[in-house]
mmCIF file of the C-alpha atoms, coordinates in Angstrom:
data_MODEL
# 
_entry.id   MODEL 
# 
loop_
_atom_site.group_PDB 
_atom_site.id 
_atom_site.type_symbol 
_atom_site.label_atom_id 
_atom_site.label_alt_id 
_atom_site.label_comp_id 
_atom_site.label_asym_id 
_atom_site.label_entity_id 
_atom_site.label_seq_id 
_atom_site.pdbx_PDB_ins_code 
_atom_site.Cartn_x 
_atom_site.Cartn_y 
_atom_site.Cartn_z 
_atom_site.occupancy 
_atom_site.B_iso_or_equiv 
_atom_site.pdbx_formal_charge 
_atom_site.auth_seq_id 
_atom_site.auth_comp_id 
_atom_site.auth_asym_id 
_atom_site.auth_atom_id 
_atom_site.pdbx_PDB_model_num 
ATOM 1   C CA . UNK A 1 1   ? 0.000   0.000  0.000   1.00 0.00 ? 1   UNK A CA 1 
ATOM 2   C CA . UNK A 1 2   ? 1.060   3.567  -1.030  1.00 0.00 ? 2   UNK A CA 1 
ATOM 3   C CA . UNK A 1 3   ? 0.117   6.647  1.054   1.00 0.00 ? 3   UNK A CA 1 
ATOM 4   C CA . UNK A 1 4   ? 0.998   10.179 0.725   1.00 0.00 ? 4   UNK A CA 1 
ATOM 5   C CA . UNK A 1 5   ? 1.855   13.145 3.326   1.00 0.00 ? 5   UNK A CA 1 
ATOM 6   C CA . UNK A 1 6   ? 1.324   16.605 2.605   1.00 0.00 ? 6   UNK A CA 1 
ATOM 7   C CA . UNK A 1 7   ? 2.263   19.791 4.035   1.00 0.00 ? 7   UNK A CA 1 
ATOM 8   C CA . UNK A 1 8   ? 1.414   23.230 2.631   1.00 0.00 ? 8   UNK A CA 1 
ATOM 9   C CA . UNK A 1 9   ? 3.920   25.710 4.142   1.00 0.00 ? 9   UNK A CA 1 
ATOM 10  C CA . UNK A 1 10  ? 3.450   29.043 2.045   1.00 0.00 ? 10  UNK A CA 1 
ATOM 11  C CA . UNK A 1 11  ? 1.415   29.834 -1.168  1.00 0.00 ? 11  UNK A CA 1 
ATOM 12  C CA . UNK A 1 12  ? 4.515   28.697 -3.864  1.00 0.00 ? 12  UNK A CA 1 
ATOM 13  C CA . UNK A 1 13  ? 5.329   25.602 -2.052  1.00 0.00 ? 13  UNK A CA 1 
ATOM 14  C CA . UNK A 1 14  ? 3.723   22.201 -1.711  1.00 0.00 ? 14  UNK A CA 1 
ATOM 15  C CA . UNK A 1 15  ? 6.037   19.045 0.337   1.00 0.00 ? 15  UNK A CA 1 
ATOM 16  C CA . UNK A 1 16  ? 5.388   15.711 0.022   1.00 0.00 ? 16  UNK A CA 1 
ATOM 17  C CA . UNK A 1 17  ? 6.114   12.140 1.261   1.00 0.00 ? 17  UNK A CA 1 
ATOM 18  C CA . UNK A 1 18  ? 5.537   8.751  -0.526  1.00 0.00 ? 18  UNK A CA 1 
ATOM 19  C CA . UNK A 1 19  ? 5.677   6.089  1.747   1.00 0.00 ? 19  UNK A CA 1 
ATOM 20  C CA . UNK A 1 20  ? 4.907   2.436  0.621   1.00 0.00 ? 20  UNK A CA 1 
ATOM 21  C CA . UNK A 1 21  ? 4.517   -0.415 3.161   1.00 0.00 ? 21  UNK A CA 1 
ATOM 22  C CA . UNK A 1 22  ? 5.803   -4.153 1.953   1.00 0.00 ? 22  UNK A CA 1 
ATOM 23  C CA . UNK A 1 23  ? 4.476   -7.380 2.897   1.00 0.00 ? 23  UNK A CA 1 
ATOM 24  C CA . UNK A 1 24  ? 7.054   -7.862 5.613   1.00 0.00 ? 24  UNK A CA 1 
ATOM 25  C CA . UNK A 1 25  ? 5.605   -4.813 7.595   1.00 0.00 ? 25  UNK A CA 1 
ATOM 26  C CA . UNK A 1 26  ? 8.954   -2.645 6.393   1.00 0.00 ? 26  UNK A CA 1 
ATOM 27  C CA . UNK A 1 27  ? 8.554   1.060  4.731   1.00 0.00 ? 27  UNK A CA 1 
ATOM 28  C CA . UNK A 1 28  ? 9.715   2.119  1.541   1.00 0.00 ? 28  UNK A CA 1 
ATOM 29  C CA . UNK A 1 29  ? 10.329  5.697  1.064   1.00 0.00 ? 29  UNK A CA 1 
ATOM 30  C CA . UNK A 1 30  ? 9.571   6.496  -2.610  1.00 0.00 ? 30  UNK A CA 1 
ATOM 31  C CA . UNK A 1 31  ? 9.441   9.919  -2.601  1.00 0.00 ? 31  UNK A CA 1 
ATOM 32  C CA . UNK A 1 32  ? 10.444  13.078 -0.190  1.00 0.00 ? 32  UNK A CA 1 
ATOM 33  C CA . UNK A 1 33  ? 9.927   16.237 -2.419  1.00 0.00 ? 33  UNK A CA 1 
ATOM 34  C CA . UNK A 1 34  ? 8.032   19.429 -3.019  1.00 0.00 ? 34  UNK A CA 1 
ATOM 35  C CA . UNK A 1 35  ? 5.473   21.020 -5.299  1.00 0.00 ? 35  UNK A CA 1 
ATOM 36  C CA . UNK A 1 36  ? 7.003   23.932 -6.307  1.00 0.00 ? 36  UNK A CA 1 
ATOM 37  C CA . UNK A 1 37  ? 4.387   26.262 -8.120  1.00 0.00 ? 37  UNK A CA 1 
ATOM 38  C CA . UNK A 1 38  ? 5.041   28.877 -9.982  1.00 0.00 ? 38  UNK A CA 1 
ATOM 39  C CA . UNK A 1 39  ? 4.949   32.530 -8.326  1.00 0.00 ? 39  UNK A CA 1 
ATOM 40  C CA . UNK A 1 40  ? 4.824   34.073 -12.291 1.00 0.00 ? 40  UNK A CA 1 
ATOM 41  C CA . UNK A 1 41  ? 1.465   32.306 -12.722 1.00 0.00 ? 41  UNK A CA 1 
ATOM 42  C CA . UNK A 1 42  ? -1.784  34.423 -10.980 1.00 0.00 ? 42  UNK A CA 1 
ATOM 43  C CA . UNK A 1 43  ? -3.871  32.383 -8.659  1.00 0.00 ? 43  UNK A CA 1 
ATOM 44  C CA . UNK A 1 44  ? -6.676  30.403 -10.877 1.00 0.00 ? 44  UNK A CA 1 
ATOM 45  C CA . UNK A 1 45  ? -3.552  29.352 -12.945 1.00 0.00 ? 45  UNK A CA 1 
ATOM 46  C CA . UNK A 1 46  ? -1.689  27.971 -9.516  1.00 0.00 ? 46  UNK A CA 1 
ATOM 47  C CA . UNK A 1 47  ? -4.071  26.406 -8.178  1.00 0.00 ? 47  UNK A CA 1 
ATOM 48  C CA . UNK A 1 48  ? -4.507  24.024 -11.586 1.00 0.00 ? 48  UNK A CA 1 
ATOM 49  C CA . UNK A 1 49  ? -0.667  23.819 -11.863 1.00 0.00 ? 49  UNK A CA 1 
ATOM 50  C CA . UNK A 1 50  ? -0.812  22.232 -8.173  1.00 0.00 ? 50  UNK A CA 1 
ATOM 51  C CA . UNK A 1 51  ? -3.642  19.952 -8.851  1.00 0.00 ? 51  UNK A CA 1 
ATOM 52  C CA . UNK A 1 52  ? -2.505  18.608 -12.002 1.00 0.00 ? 52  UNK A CA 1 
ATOM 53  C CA . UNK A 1 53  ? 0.930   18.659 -10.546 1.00 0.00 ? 53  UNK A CA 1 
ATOM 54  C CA . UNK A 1 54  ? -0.703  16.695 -7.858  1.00 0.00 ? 54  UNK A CA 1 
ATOM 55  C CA . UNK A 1 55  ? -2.607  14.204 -9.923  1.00 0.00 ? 55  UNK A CA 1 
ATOM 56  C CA . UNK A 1 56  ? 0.335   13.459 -11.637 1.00 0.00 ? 56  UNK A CA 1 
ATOM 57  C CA . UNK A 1 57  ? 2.244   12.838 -8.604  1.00 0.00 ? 57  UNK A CA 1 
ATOM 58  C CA . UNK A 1 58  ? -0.878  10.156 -7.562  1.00 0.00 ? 58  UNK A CA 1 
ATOM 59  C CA . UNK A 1 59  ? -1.330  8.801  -10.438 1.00 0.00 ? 59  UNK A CA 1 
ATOM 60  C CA . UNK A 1 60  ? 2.543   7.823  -11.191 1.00 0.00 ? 60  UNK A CA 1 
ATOM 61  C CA . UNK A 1 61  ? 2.819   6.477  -7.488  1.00 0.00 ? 61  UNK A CA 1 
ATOM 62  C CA . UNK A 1 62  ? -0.691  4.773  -7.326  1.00 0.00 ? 62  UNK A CA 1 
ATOM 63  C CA . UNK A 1 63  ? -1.556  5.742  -4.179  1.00 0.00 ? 63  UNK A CA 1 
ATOM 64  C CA . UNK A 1 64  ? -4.320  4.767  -2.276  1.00 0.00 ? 64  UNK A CA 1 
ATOM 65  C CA . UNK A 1 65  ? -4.490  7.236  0.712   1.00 0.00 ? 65  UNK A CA 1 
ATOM 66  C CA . UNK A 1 66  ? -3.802  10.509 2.059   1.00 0.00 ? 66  UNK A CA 1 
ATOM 67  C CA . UNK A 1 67  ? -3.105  13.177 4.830   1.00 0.00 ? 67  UNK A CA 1 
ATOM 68  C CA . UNK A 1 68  ? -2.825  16.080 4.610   1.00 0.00 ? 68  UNK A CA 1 
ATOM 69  C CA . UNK A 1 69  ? -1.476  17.861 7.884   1.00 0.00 ? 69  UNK A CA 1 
ATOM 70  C CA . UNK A 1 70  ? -3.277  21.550 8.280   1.00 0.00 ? 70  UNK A CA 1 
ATOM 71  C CA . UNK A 1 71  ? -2.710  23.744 10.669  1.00 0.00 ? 71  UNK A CA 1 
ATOM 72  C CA . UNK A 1 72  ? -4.176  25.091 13.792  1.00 0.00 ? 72  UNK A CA 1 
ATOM 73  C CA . UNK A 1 73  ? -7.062  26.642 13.341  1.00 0.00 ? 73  UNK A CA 1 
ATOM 74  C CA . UNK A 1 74  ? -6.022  30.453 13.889  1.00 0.00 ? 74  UNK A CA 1 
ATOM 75  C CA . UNK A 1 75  ? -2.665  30.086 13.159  1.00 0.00 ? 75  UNK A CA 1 
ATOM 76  C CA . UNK A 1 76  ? -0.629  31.345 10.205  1.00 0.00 ? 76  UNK A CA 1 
ATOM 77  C CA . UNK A 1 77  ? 2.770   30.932 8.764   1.00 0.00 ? 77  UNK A CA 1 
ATOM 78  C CA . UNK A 1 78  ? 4.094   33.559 6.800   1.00 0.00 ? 78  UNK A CA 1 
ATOM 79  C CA . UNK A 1 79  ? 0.758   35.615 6.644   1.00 0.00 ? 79  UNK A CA 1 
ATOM 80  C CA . UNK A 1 80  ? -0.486  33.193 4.138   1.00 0.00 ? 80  UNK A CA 1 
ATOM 81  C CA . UNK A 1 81  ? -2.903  32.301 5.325   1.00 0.00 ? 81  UNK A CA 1 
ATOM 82  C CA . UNK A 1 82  ? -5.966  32.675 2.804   1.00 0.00 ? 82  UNK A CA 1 
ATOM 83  C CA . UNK A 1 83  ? -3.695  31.820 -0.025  1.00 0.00 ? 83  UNK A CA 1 
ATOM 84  C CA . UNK A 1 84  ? -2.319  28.084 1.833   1.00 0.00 ? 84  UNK A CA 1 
ATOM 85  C CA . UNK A 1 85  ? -5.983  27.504 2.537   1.00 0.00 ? 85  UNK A CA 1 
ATOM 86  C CA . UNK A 1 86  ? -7.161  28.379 -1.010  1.00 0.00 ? 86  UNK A CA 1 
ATOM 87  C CA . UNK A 1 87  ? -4.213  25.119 -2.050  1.00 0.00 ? 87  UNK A CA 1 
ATOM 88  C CA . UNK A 1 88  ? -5.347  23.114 0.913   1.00 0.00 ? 88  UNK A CA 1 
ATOM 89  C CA . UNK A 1 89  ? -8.783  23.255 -0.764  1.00 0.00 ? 89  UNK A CA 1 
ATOM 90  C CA . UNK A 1 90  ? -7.243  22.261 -4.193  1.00 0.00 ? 90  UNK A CA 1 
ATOM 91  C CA . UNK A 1 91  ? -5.517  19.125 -2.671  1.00 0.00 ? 91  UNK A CA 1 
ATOM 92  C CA . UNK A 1 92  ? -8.805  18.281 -1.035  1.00 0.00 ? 92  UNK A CA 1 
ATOM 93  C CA . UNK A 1 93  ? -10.432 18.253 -3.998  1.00 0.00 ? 93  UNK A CA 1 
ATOM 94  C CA . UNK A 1 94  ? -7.372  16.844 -5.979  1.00 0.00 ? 94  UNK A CA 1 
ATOM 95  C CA . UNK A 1 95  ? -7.686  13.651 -3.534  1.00 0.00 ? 95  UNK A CA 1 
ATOM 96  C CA . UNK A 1 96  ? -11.698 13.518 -3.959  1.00 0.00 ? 96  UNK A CA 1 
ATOM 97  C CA . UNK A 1 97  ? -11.479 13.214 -7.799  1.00 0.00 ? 97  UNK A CA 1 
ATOM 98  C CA . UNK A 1 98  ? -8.815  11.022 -7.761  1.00 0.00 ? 98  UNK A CA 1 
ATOM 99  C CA . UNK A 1 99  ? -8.194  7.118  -7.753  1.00 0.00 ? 99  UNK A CA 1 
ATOM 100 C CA . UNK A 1 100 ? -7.220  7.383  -3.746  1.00 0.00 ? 100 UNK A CA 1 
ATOM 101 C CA . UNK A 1 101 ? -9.422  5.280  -1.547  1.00 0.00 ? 101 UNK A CA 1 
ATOM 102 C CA . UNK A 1 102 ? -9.467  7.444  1.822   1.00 0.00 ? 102 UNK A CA 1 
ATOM 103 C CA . UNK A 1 103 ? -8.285  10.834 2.394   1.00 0.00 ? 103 UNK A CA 1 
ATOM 104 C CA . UNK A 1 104 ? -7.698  13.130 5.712   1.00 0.00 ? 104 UNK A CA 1 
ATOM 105 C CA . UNK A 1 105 ? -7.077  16.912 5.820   1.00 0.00 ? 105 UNK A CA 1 
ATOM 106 C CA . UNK A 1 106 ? -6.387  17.058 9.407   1.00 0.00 ? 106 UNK A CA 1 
ATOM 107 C CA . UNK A 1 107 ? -4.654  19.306 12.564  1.00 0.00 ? 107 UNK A CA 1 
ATOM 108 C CA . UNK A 1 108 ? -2.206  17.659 15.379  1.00 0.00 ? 108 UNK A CA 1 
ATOM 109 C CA . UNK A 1 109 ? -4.598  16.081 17.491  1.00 0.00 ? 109 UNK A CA 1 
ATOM 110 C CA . UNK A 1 110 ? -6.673  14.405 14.763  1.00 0.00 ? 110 UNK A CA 1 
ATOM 111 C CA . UNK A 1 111 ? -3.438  12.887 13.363  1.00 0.00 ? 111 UNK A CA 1 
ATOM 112 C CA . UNK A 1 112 ? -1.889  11.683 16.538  1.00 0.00 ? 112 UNK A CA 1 
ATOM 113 C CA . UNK A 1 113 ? -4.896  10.230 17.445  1.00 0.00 ? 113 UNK A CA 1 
ATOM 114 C CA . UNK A 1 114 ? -5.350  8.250  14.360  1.00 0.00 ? 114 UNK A CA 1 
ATOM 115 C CA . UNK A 1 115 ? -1.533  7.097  14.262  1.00 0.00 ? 115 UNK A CA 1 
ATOM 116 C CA . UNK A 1 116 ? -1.540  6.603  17.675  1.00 0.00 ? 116 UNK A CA 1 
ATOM 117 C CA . UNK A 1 117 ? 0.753   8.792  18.263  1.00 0.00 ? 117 UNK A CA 1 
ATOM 118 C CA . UNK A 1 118 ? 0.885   10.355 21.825  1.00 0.00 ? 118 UNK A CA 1 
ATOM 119 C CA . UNK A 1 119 ? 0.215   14.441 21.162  1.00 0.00 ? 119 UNK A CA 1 
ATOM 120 C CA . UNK A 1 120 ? 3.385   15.592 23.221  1.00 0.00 ? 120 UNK A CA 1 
ATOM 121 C CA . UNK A 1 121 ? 5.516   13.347 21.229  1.00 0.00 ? 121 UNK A CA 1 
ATOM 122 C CA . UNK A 1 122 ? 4.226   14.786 17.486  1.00 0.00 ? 122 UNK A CA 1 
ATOM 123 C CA . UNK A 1 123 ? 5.926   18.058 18.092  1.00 0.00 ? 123 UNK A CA 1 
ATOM 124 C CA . UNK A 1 124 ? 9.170   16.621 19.160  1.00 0.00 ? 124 UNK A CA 1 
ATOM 125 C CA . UNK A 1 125 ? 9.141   14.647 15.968  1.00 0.00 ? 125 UNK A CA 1 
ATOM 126 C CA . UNK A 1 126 ? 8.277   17.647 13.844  1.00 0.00 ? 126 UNK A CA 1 
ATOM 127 C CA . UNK A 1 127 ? 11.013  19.490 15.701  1.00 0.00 ? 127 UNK A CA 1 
ATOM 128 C CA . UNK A 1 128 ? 13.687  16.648 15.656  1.00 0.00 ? 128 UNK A CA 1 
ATOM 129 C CA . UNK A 1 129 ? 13.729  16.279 19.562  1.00 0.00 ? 129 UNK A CA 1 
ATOM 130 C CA . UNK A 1 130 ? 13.087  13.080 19.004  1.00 0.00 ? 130 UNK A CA 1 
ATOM 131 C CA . UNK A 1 131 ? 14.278  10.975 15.786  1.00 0.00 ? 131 UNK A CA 1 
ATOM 132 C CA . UNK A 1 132 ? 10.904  9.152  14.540  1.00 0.00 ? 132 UNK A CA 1 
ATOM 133 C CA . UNK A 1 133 ? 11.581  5.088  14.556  1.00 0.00 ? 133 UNK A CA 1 
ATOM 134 C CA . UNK A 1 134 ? 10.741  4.172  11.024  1.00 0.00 ? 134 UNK A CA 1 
ATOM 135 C CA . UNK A 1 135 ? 13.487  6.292  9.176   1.00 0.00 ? 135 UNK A CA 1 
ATOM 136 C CA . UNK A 1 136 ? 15.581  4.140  6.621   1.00 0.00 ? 136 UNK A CA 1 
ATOM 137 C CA . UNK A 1 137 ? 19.360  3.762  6.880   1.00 0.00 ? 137 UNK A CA 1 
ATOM 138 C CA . UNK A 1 138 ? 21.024  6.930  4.910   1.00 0.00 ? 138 UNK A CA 1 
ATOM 139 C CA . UNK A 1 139 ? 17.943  9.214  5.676   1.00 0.00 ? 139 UNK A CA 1 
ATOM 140 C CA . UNK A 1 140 ? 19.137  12.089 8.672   1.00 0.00 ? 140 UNK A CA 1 
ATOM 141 C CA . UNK A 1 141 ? 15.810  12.904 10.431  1.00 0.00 ? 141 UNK A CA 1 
ATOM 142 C CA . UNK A 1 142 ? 17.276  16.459 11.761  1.00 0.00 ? 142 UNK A CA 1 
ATOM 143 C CA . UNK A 1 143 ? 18.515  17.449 8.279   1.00 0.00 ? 143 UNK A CA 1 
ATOM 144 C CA . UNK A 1 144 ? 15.166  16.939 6.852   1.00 0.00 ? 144 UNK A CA 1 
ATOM 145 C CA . UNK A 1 145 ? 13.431  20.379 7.821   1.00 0.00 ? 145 UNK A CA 1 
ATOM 146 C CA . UNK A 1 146 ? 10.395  20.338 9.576   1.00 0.00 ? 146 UNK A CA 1 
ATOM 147 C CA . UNK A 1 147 ? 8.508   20.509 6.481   1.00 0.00 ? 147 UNK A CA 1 
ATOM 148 C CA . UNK A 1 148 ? 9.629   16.992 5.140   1.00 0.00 ? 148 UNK A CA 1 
ATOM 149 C CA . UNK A 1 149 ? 9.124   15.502 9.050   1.00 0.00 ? 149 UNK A CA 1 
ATOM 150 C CA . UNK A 1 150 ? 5.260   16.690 9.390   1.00 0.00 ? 150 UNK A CA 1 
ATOM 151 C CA . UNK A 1 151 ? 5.060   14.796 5.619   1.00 0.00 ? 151 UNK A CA 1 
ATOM 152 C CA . UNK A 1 152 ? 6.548   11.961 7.207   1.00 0.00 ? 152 UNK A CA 1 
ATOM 153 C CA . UNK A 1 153 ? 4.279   11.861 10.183  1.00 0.00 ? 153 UNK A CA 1 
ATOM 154 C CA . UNK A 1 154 ? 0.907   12.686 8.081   1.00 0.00 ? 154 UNK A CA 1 
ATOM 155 C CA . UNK A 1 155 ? 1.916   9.306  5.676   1.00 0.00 ? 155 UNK A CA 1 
ATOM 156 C CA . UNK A 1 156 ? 2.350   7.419  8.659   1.00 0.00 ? 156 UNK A CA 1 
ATOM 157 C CA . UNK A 1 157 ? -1.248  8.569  9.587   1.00 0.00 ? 157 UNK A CA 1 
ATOM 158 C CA . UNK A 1 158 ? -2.398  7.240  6.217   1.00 0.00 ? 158 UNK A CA 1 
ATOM 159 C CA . UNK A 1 159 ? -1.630  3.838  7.131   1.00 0.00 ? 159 UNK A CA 1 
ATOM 160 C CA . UNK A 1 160 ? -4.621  4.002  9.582   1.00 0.00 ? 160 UNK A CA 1 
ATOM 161 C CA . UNK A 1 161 ? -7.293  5.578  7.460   1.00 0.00 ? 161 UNK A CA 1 
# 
Protein backbone atom coordinates (compact mmCIF):
# COMPACT_ATOMS: atom_id res chain seq x y z
CA UNK A 1 0.00 0.00 0.00
CA UNK A 2 1.06 3.57 -1.03
CA UNK A 3 0.12 6.65 1.05
CA UNK A 4 1.00 10.18 0.72
CA UNK A 5 1.86 13.15 3.33
CA UNK A 6 1.32 16.61 2.60
CA UNK A 7 2.26 19.79 4.04
CA UNK A 8 1.41 23.23 2.63
CA UNK A 9 3.92 25.71 4.14
CA UNK A 10 3.45 29.04 2.05
CA UNK A 11 1.42 29.83 -1.17
CA UNK A 12 4.52 28.70 -3.86
CA UNK A 13 5.33 25.60 -2.05
CA UNK A 14 3.72 22.20 -1.71
CA UNK A 15 6.04 19.04 0.34
CA UNK A 16 5.39 15.71 0.02
CA UNK A 17 6.11 12.14 1.26
CA UNK A 18 5.54 8.75 -0.53
CA UNK A 19 5.68 6.09 1.75
CA UNK A 20 4.91 2.44 0.62
CA UNK A 21 4.52 -0.41 3.16
CA UNK A 22 5.80 -4.15 1.95
CA UNK A 23 4.48 -7.38 2.90
CA UNK A 24 7.05 -7.86 5.61
CA UNK A 25 5.60 -4.81 7.59
CA UNK A 26 8.95 -2.65 6.39
CA UNK A 27 8.55 1.06 4.73
CA UNK A 28 9.72 2.12 1.54
CA UNK A 29 10.33 5.70 1.06
CA UNK A 30 9.57 6.50 -2.61
CA UNK A 31 9.44 9.92 -2.60
CA UNK A 32 10.44 13.08 -0.19
CA UNK A 33 9.93 16.24 -2.42
CA UNK A 34 8.03 19.43 -3.02
CA UNK A 35 5.47 21.02 -5.30
CA UNK A 36 7.00 23.93 -6.31
CA UNK A 37 4.39 26.26 -8.12
CA UNK A 38 5.04 28.88 -9.98
CA UNK A 39 4.95 32.53 -8.33
CA UNK A 40 4.82 34.07 -12.29
CA UNK A 41 1.47 32.31 -12.72
CA UNK A 42 -1.78 34.42 -10.98
CA UNK A 43 -3.87 32.38 -8.66
CA UNK A 44 -6.68 30.40 -10.88
CA UNK A 45 -3.55 29.35 -12.94
CA UNK A 46 -1.69 27.97 -9.52
CA UNK A 47 -4.07 26.41 -8.18
CA UNK A 48 -4.51 24.02 -11.59
CA UNK A 49 -0.67 23.82 -11.86
CA UNK A 50 -0.81 22.23 -8.17
CA UNK A 51 -3.64 19.95 -8.85
CA UNK A 52 -2.51 18.61 -12.00
CA UNK A 53 0.93 18.66 -10.55
CA UNK A 54 -0.70 16.70 -7.86
CA UNK A 55 -2.61 14.20 -9.92
CA UNK A 56 0.33 13.46 -11.64
CA UNK A 57 2.24 12.84 -8.60
CA UNK A 58 -0.88 10.16 -7.56
CA UNK A 59 -1.33 8.80 -10.44
CA UNK A 60 2.54 7.82 -11.19
CA UNK A 61 2.82 6.48 -7.49
CA UNK A 62 -0.69 4.77 -7.33
CA UNK A 63 -1.56 5.74 -4.18
CA UNK A 64 -4.32 4.77 -2.28
CA UNK A 65 -4.49 7.24 0.71
CA UNK A 66 -3.80 10.51 2.06
CA UNK A 67 -3.11 13.18 4.83
CA UNK A 68 -2.83 16.08 4.61
CA UNK A 69 -1.48 17.86 7.88
CA UNK A 70 -3.28 21.55 8.28
CA UNK A 71 -2.71 23.74 10.67
CA UNK A 72 -4.18 25.09 13.79
CA UNK A 73 -7.06 26.64 13.34
CA UNK A 74 -6.02 30.45 13.89
CA UNK A 75 -2.67 30.09 13.16
CA UNK A 76 -0.63 31.34 10.21
CA UNK A 77 2.77 30.93 8.76
CA UNK A 78 4.09 33.56 6.80
CA UNK A 79 0.76 35.62 6.64
CA UNK A 80 -0.49 33.19 4.14
CA UNK A 81 -2.90 32.30 5.32
CA UNK A 82 -5.97 32.67 2.80
CA UNK A 83 -3.70 31.82 -0.03
CA UNK A 84 -2.32 28.08 1.83
CA UNK A 85 -5.98 27.50 2.54
CA UNK A 86 -7.16 28.38 -1.01
CA UNK A 87 -4.21 25.12 -2.05
CA UNK A 88 -5.35 23.11 0.91
CA UNK A 89 -8.78 23.26 -0.76
CA UNK A 90 -7.24 22.26 -4.19
CA UNK A 91 -5.52 19.12 -2.67
CA UNK A 92 -8.81 18.28 -1.04
CA UNK A 93 -10.43 18.25 -4.00
CA UNK A 94 -7.37 16.84 -5.98
CA UNK A 95 -7.69 13.65 -3.53
CA UNK A 96 -11.70 13.52 -3.96
CA UNK A 97 -11.48 13.21 -7.80
CA UNK A 98 -8.81 11.02 -7.76
CA UNK A 99 -8.19 7.12 -7.75
CA UNK A 100 -7.22 7.38 -3.75
CA UNK A 101 -9.42 5.28 -1.55
CA UNK A 102 -9.47 7.44 1.82
CA UNK A 103 -8.29 10.83 2.39
CA UNK A 104 -7.70 13.13 5.71
CA UNK A 105 -7.08 16.91 5.82
CA UNK A 106 -6.39 17.06 9.41
CA UNK A 107 -4.65 19.31 12.56
CA UNK A 108 -2.21 17.66 15.38
CA UNK A 109 -4.60 16.08 17.49
CA UNK A 110 -6.67 14.41 14.76
CA UNK A 111 -3.44 12.89 13.36
CA UNK A 112 -1.89 11.68 16.54
CA UNK A 113 -4.90 10.23 17.45
CA UNK A 114 -5.35 8.25 14.36
CA UNK A 115 -1.53 7.10 14.26
CA UNK A 116 -1.54 6.60 17.67
CA UNK A 117 0.75 8.79 18.26
CA UNK A 118 0.88 10.35 21.83
CA UNK A 119 0.22 14.44 21.16
CA UNK A 120 3.39 15.59 23.22
CA UNK A 121 5.52 13.35 21.23
CA UNK A 122 4.23 14.79 17.49
CA UNK A 123 5.93 18.06 18.09
CA UNK A 124 9.17 16.62 19.16
CA UNK A 125 9.14 14.65 15.97
CA UNK A 126 8.28 17.65 13.84
CA UNK A 127 11.01 19.49 15.70
CA UNK A 128 13.69 16.65 15.66
CA UNK A 129 13.73 16.28 19.56
CA UNK A 130 13.09 13.08 19.00
CA UNK A 131 14.28 10.98 15.79
CA UNK A 132 10.90 9.15 14.54
CA UNK A 133 11.58 5.09 14.56
CA UNK A 134 10.74 4.17 11.02
CA UNK A 135 13.49 6.29 9.18
CA UNK A 136 15.58 4.14 6.62
CA UNK A 137 19.36 3.76 6.88
CA UNK A 138 21.02 6.93 4.91
CA UNK A 139 17.94 9.21 5.68
CA UNK A 140 19.14 12.09 8.67
CA UNK A 141 15.81 12.90 10.43
CA UNK A 142 17.28 16.46 11.76
CA UNK A 143 18.51 17.45 8.28
CA UNK A 144 15.17 16.94 6.85
CA UNK A 145 13.43 20.38 7.82
CA UNK A 146 10.39 20.34 9.58
CA UNK A 147 8.51 20.51 6.48
CA UNK A 148 9.63 16.99 5.14
CA UNK A 149 9.12 15.50 9.05
CA UNK A 150 5.26 16.69 9.39
CA UNK A 151 5.06 14.80 5.62
CA UNK A 152 6.55 11.96 7.21
CA UNK A 153 4.28 11.86 10.18
CA UNK A 154 0.91 12.69 8.08
CA UNK A 155 1.92 9.31 5.68
CA UNK A 156 2.35 7.42 8.66
CA UNK A 157 -1.25 8.57 9.59
CA UNK A 158 -2.40 7.24 6.22
CA UNK A 159 -1.63 3.84 7.13
CA UNK A 160 -4.62 4.00 9.58
CA UNK A 161 -7.29 5.58 7.46
Amino acid sequence: MRVIGLRVFSNSVVHYCIIEKLPDDSFNYLDISQINIPLSINRPEALNFTRNTLLDILEEYEVKSAVIRIPEFGRTINGTAIERSYIEGVIQESLASSTVDNFLAGQIAELTRIAGIPKTDFKKYADAELNFPTIPDGLDWKKLGIEKRECILACFTAFNL
